[in-house]
Coordinates of C-alpha atoms in Angstrom, one line a residue:
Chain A
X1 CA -114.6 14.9 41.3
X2 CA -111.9 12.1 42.0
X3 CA -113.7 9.9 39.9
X4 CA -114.4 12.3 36.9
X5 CA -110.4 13.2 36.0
X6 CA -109.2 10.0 34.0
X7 CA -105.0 10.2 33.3
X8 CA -102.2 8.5 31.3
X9 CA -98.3 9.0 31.1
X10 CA -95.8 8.1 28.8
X11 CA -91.9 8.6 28.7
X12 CA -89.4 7.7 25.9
X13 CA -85.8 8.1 25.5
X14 CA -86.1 9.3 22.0
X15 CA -84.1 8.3 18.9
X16 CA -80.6 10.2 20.1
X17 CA -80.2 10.0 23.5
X18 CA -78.4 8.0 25.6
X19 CA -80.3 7.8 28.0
X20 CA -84.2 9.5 29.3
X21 CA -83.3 12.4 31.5
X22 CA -86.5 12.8 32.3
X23 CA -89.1 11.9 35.2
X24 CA -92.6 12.1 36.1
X25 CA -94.8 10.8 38.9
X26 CA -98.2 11.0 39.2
X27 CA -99.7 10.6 42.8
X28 CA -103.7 10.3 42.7
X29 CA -104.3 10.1 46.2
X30 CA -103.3 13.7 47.0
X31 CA -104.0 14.7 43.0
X32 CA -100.5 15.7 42.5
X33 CA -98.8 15.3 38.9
X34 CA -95.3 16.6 38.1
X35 CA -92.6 16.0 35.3
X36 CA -89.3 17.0 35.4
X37 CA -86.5 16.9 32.4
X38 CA -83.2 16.8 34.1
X39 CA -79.7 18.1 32.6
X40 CA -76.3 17.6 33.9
X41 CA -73.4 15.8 32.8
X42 CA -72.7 11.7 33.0
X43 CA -75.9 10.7 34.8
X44 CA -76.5 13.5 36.7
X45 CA -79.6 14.8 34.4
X46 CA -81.3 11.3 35.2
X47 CA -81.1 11.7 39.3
X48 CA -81.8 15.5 38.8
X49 CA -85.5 14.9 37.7
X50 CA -85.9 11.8 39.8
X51 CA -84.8 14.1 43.2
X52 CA -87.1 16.8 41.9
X53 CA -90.2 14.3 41.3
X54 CA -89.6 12.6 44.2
X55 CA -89.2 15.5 46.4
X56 CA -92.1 17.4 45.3
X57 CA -94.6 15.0 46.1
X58 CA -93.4 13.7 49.2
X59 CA -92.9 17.4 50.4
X60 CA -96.4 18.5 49.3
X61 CA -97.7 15.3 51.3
X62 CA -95.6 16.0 54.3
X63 CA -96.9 20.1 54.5
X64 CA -100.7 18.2 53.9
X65 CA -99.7 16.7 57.2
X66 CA -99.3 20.1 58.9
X67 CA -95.2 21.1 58.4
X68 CA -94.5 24.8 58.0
X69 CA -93.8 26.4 54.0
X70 CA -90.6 26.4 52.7
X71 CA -90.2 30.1 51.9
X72 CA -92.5 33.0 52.0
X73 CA -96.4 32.7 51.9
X74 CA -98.0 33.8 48.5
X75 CA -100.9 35.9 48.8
X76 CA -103.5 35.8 46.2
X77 CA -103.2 31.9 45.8
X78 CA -105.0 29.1 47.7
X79 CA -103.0 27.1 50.1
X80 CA -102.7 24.1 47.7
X81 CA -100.7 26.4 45.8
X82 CA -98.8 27.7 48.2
X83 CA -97.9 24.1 49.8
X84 CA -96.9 23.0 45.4
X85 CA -94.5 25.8 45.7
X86 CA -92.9 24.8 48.8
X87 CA -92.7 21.4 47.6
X88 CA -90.5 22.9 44.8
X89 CA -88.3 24.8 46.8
X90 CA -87.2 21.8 48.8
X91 CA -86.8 20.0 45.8
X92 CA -85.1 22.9 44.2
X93 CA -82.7 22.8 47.5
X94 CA -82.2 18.7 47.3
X95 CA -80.5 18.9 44.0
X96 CA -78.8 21.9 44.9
X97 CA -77.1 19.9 47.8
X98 CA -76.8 17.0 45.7
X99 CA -74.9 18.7 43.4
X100 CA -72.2 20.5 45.8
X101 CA -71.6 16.8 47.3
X102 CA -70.7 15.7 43.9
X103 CA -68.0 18.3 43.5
X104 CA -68.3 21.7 42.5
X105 CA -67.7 21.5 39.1
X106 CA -70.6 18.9 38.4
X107 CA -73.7 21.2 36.9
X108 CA -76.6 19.6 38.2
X109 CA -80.4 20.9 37.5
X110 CA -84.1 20.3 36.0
X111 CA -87.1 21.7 35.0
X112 CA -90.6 21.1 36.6
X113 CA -94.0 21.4 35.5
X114 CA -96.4 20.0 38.4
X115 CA -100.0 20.5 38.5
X116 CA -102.8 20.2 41.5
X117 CA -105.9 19.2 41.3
X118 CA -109.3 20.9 43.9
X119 CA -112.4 20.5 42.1
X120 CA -112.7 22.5 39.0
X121 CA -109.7 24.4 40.2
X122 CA -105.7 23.7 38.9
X123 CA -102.1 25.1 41.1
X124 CA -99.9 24.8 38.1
X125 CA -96.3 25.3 39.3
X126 CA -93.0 25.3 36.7
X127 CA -89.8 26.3 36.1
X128 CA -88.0 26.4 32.9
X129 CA -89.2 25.0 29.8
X130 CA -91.4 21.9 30.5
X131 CA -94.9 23.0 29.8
X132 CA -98.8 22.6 30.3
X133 CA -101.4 22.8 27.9
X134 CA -105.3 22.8 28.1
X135 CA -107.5 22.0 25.1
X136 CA -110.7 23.3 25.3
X137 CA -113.5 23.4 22.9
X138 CA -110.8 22.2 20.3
X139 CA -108.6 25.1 20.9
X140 CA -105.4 24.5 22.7
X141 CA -103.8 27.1 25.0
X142 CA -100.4 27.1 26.5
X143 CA -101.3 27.6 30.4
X144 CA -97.3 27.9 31.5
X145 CA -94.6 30.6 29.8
X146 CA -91.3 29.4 29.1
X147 CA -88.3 30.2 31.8
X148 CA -86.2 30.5 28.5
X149 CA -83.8 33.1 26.5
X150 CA -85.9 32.7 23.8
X151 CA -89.3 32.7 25.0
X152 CA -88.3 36.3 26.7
X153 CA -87.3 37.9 23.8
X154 CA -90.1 36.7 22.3
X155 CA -92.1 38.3 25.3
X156 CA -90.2 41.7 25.0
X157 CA -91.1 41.6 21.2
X158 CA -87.3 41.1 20.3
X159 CA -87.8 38.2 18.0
X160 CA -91.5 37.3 16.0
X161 CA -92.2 33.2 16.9
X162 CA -90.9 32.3 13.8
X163 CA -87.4 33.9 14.4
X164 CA -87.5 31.8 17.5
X165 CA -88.4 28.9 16.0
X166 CA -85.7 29.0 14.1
X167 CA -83.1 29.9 16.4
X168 CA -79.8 28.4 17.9
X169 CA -81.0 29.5 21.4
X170 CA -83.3 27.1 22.4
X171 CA -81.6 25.4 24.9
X172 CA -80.8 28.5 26.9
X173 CA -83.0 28.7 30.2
X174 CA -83.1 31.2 32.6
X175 CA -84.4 29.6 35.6
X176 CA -84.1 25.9 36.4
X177 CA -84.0 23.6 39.9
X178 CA -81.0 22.9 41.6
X179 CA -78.4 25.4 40.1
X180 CA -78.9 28.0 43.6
X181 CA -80.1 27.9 46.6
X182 CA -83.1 29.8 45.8
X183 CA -85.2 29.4 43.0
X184 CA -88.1 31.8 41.5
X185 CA -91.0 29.1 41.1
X186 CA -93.8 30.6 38.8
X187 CA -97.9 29.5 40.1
X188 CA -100.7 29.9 38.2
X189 CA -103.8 29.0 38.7
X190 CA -106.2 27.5 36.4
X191 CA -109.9 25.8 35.5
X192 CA -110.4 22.4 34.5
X193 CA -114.0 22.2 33.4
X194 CA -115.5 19.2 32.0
X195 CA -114.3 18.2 28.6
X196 CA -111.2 19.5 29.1
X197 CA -108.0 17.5 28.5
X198 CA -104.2 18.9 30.3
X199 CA -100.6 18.3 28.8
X200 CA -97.7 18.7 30.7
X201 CA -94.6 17.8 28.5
X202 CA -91.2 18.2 28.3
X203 CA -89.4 20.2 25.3
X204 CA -88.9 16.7 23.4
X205 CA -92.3 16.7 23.0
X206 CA -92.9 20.4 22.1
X207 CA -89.6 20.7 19.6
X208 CA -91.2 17.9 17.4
X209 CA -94.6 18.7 17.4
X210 CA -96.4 21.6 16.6
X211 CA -99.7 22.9 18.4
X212 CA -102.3 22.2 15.8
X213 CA -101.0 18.6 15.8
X214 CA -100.8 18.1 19.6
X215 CA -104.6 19.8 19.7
X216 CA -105.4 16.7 17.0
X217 CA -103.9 14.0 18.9
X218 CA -105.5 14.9 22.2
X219 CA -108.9 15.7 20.7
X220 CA -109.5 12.5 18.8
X221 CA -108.3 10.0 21.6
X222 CA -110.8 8.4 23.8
X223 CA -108.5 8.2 26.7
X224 CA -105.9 9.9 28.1
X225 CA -103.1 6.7 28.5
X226 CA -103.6 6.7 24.4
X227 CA -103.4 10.3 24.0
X228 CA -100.0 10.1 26.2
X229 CA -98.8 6.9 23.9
X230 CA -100.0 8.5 21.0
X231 CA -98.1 11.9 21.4
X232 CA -94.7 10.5 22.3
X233 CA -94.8 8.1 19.4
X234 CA -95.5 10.9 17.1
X235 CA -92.8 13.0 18.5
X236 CA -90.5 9.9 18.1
X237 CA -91.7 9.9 14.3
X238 CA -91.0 13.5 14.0
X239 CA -87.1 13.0 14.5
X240 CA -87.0 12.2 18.5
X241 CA -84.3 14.6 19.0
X242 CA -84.8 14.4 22.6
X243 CA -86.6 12.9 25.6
X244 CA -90.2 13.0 25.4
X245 CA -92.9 12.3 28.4
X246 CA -96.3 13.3 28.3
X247 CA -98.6 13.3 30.9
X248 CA -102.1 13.6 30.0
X249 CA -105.3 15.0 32.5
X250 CA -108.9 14.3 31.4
X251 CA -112.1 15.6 32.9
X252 CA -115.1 14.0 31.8
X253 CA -118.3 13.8 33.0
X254 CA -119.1 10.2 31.6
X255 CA -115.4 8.5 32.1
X256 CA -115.6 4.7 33.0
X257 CA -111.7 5.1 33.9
X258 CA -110.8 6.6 37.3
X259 CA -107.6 7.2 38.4
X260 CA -107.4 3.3 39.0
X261 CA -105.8 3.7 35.1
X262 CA -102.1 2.5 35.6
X263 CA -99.7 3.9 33.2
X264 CA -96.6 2.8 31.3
X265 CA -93.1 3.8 31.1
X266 CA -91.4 3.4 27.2
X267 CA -88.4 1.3 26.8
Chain B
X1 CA -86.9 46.9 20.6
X2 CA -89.1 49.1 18.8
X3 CA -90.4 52.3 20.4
X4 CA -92.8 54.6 20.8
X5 CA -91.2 58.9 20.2
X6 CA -94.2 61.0 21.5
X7 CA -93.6 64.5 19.8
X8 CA -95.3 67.8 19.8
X9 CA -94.0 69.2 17.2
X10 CA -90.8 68.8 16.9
X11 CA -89.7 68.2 20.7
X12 CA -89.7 64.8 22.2
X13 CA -91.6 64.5 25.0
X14 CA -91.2 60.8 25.8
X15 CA -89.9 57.6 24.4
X16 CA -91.5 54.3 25.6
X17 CA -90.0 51.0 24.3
X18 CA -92.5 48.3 23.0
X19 CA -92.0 45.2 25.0
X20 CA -94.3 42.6 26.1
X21 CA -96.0 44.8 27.7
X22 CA -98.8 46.8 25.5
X23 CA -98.1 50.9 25.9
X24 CA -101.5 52.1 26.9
X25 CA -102.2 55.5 25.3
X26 CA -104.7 58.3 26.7
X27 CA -104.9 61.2 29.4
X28 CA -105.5 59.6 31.8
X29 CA -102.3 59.1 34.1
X30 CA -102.4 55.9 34.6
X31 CA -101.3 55.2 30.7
X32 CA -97.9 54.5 29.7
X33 CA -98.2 56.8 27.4
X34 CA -99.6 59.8 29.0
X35 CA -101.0 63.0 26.6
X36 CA -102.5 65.8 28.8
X37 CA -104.5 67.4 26.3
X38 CA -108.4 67.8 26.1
X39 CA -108.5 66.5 22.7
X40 CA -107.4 62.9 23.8
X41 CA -109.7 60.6 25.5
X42 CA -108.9 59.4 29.0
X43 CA -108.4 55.5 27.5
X44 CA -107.4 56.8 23.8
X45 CA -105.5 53.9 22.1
X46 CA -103.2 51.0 22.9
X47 CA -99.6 49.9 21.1
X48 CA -98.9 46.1 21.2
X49 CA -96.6 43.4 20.4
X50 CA -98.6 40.4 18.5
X51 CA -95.8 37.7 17.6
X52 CA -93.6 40.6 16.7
X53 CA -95.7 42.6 14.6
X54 CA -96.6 46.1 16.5
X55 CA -100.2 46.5 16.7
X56 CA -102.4 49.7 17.1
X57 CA -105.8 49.8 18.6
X58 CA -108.0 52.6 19.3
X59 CA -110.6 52.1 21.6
X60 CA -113.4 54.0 19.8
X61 CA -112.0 57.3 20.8
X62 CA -113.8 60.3 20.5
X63 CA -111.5 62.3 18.4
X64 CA -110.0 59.3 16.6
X65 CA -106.4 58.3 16.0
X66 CA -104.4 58.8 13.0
X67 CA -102.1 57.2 11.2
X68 CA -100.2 59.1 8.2
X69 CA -103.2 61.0 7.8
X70 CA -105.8 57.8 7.8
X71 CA -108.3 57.3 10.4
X72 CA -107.7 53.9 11.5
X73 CA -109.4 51.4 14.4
X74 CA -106.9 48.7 14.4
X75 CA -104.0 48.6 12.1
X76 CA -100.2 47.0 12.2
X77 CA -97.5 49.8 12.2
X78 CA -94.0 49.8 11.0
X79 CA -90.5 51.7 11.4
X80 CA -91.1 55.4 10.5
X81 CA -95.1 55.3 10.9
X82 CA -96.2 58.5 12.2
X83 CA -99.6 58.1 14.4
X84 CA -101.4 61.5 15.3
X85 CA -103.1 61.9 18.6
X86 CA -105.0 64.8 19.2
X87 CA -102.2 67.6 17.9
X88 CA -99.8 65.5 19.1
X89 CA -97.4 62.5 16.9
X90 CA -96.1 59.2 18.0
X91 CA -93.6 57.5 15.2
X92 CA -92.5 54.3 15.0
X93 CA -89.5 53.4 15.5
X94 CA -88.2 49.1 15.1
X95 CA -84.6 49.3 14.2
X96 CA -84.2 45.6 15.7
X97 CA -80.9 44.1 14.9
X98 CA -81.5 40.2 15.8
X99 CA -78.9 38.8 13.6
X100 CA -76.5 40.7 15.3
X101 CA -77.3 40.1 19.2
X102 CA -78.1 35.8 18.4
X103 CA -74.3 35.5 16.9
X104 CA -72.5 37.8 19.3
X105 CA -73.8 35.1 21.8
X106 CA -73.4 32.3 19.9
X107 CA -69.9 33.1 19.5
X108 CA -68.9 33.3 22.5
X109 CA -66.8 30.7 23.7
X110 CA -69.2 29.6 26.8
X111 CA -71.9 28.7 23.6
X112 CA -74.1 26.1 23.7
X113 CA -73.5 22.6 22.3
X114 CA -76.0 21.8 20.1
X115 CA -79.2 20.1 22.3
X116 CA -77.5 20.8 25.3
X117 CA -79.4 22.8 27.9
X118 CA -77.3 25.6 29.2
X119 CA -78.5 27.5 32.7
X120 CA -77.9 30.9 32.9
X121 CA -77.6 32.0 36.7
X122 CA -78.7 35.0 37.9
X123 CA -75.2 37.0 37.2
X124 CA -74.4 35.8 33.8
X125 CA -78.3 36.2 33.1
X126 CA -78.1 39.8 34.4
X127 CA -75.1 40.8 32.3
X128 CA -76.5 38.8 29.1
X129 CA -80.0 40.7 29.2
X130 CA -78.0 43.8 29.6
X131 CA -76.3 43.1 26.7
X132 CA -79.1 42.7 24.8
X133 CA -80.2 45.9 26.9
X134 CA -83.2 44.7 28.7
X135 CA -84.3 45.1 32.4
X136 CA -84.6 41.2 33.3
X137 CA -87.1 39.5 32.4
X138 CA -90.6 41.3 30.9
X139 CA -92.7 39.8 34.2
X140 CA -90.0 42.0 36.6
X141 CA -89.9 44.8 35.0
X142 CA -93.7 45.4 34.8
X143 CA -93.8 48.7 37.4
X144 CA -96.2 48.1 40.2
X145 CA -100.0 49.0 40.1
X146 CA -101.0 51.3 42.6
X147 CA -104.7 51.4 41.4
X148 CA -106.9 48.1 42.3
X149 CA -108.2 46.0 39.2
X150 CA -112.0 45.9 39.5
X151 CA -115.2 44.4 37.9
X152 CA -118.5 46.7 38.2
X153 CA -121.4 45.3 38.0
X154 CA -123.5 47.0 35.0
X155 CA -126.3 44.4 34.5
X156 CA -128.1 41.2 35.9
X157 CA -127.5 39.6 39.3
X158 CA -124.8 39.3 41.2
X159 CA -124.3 39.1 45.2
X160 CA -122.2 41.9 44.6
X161 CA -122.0 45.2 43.2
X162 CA -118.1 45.6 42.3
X163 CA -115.6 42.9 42.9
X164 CA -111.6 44.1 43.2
X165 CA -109.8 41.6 41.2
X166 CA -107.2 40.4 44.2
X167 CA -106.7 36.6 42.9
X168 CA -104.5 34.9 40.4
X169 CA -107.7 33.4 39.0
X170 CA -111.1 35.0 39.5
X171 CA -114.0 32.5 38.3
X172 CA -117.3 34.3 37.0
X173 CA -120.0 31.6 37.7
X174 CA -122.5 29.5 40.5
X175 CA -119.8 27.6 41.9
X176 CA -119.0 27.9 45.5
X177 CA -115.5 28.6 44.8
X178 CA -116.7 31.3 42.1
X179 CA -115.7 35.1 43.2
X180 CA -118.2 36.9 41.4
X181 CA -121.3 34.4 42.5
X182 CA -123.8 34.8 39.5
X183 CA -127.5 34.5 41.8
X184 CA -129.7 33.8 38.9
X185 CA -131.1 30.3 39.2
X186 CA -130.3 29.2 36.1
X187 CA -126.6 30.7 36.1
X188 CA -123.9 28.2 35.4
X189 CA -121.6 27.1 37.6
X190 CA -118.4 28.0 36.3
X191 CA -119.2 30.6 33.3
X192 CA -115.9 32.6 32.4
X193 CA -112.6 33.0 34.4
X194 CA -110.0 35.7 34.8
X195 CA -106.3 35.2 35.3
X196 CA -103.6 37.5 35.9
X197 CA -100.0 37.3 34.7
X198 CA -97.0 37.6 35.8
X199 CA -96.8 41.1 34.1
X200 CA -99.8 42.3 36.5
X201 CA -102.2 42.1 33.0
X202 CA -105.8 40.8 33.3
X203 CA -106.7 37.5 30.4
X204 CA -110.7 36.9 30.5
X205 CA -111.1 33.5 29.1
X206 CA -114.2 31.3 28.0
X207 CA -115.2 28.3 30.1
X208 CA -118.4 26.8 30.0
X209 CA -119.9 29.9 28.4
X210 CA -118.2 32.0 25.8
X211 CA -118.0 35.6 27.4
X212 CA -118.0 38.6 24.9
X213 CA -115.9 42.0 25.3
X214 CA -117.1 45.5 24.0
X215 CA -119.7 43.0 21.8
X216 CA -117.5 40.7 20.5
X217 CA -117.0 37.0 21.4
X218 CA -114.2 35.9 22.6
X219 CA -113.1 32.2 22.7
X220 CA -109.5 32.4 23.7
X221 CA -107.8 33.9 26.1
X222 CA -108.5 37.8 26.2
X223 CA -106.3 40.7 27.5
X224 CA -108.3 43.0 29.5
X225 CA -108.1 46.6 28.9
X226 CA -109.8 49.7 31.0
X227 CA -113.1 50.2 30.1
X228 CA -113.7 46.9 28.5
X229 CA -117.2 45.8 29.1
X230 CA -117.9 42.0 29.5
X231 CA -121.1 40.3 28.8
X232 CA -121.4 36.7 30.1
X233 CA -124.4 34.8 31.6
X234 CA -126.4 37.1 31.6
X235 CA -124.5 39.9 33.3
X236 CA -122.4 43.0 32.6
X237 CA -119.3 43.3 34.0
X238 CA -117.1 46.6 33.3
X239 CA -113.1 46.5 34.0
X240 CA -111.7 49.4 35.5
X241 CA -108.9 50.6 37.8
X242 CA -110.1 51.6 40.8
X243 CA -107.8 54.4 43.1

């Protein structure tokens, strides 16, 4: 399998910010991706992200080594998943302490999408609003629900999609890492079949672009470093209003690429 | 958020709201919306949210479902519909107010910044959703199952005759990691999965064979309901809750 998932990833400040709040890390040898879009006043967004990227995968390679799970065992999941969402809840404590060293009065937090690769078989873990996507047989299908005040009421038939779309809201979440010391971390799991292609994104990616384009852009890319390069330069296009990273997932039976593809970080 | 008035006549008997959640109506009392009357079929209809509008679905019922006086299989309702069941009425009621709960907020002097992402924590979220008068969010307030989620085996070959749906993702297929093992030789390995939400539902979805519910193929992700029968590979799978 390791040589049949192909992967790319791309990050870009954006055309407003000051500077790219978000991270992503990617870590083949234990098929561990994960994205993060950090918030937080001064700087604080930036080394958000980067605790909760970092933490996650060193975490997830320290309980493959045999350390105990942070938190309670889930039932119904496989281990991998169940060692992802430890991962999170360490990283979820990390910024948590990082943030009461800074002063109490320095908000500190981030989102996480982070998905885990067995075969045919994905962990997706996330909090917040940072998102995954499968495209399959050209259809593309949201695999993570929002963590947001919008995407509830949306849920609880409050507000039609288009209402939402529309609203002031957006930037309201109602779970995020690092802003108490206990987090609710949502895991799905998932199928990645051959032919398939996975998104994870942050919201800078899915504010600009709607899903018929993303489904175009990833479906008529060869690989998955141009799909990533692709889709943050058409977000970019589309106004840039925020940070946007990509990270794209390929299986494919007949891929020359393994994970021996190195990818890029924008300026 | 709309609701759901069951009457007879001219009591109410219950009020469900229409949330994420779809209301499941029938006599058997494991619906949300139960009507204990021998005119109603055990799994009669459902009431669901799709992108806002509120959808009505009967599932073939024996004694059909009604809305102002037409016999309908699927149709989108609105505020004031009245929906006969049997000798019983359900009517519509969406009085939702949006405008008025998005400004109250945005007024408030803790607002949002434009692009700024704000956290609610768990108290301020708590009071907020109350405001709006909801329960938390739709995945917490689903109430627990007490009955098991269950595939029975109807047709083909299997290396089992029922399988209770216990995982987040169930996979139909050959593959070793597959739940409901497909023994045919020519099975694929990885035919159709099955996930379950957060809100306990149960989404069939295609994977490398397009699986079809009650006859119809589905190729997108497919909310389960009681009864539903599943055709995929070669084999007949029926969902049901099991006691």
């Amino acid at each position: 399998m390791r040589n049949k998932i192909e992967f790319g990833a791309c990050s870009d400040i954006g055309c407003v910010r000051e500077g790219n709040e978000d991270s992503f890390g990617a870590a083949p040898d234990v098929r561990l991706f994960v994205l993060s879009d950090g918030m937080g006043g001064l700087a604080f967004g930036e080394v958000a992200s980067r605790i909760a990227v970092e933490t996650i995968i060193r975490e997830y390679r320290g309980a493959k080594a045999g350390t105990g799970l942070n938190g309670d065992s889930i039932e119904g999941v496989s281990e991998a998943s169940n060692r992802l969402v430890s991962a999170i809840h360490a990283a979820n404590k990390a910024i948590y302490q990082n943030a009461e060293q800074n002063g109490a009065n320095q908000q500190m937090g981030a989102t996480v999408v982070a998905v885990h690769l067995a075969e045919e078989r994905m962990s997706l873990a996330h909090v917040g609003d940072s998102r995954a996507y499968r495209l399959r047989g050209g259809q593309l299908e949201q695999l993570t629900r929002d963590h947001s005040f919008i995407a509830e009421q949306v849920r609880q038939g409050r507000m039609t999609q288009l209402e939402a779309g529309r609203s002031g809201l957006q930037n309201v979440l109602l779970r995020a890492l690092g802003t108490s010391p206990k987090v609710d971390v949502e895991i799905t799991e998932e199928l990645i079949l051959d032919g398939d292609i996975v998104l994870l994104c942050s919201d800078g990616l899915t504010r600009e672009l709607t899903d018929a384009r993303i489904a175009a852009i990833l479906g008529s890319c060869d690989e998955a470093q141009e799909a990533a390069d692709r889709l943050v330069e058409a977000a970019k296009q589309a106004g840039g209003g925020d940070n946007i990273t990509a990270i794209v997932l390929r299986r494919d039976a007949n891929s020359r690429n393994s994970f021996a593809r190195m990818f890029r970080i924008g300026r | 958020m709309p609701k759901l008035v069951l009457k007879f006549e001219n009591a109410v008997l219950q009020e469900v709201p229409v949330s994420s959640k779809e209301v499941s109506i029938g006599r058997s009392p494991d619906n949300a919306l139960v009507i204990d009357n021998p005119a109603v079929s055990h799994y009669h209809a459902r009431v669901f949210n799709e992108e806002g509008r509120i959808m009505l679905e009967d599932f073939g019922s024996l004694n059909g479902t009604f809305v102002n006086g037409q016999r309908v299989k699927m149709i989108a309702l609105k505020h004031g519909d009245s929906v006969a069941v049997g000798k019983h009425t359900i009517v519509v009621s969406d009085s939702r107010d949006l405008d008025g709960f998005a400004s109250s907020y945005a007024a408030k002097p803790a607002a949002p910044k434009l692009n700024e992402t704000v956290i609610l924590d768990t108290k301020e979220r708590r009071a907020f959703m109350q405001q709006v008068a909801a329960g938390g969010e739709s995945a917490q307030v689903a109430p627990a199952r007490l009955k098991v989620p269950t595939l029975v085996v109807r047709k083909g070959k299997t290396s089992q005759k029922e399988y209770p749906l216990t995982d987040k993702l169930t996979v139909v297929g050959k593959s070793t990691m597959a739940t409901v093992k497909l023994t045919s030789w020519f099975a694929p390995r990885v035919a159709a999965q099955i996930n379950r939400r957060e809100d306990q539902s149960y989404y069939l979805g295609p994977a490398d064979k397009v699986p079809s519910v009650n006859g119809r193929p589905i190729d997108r992700p497919t909310k389960l309901s009681p009864g539903d029968v599943i055709d995929v590979a070669g084999v007949q799978l029926e969902f049901v809750y099991r006691d």
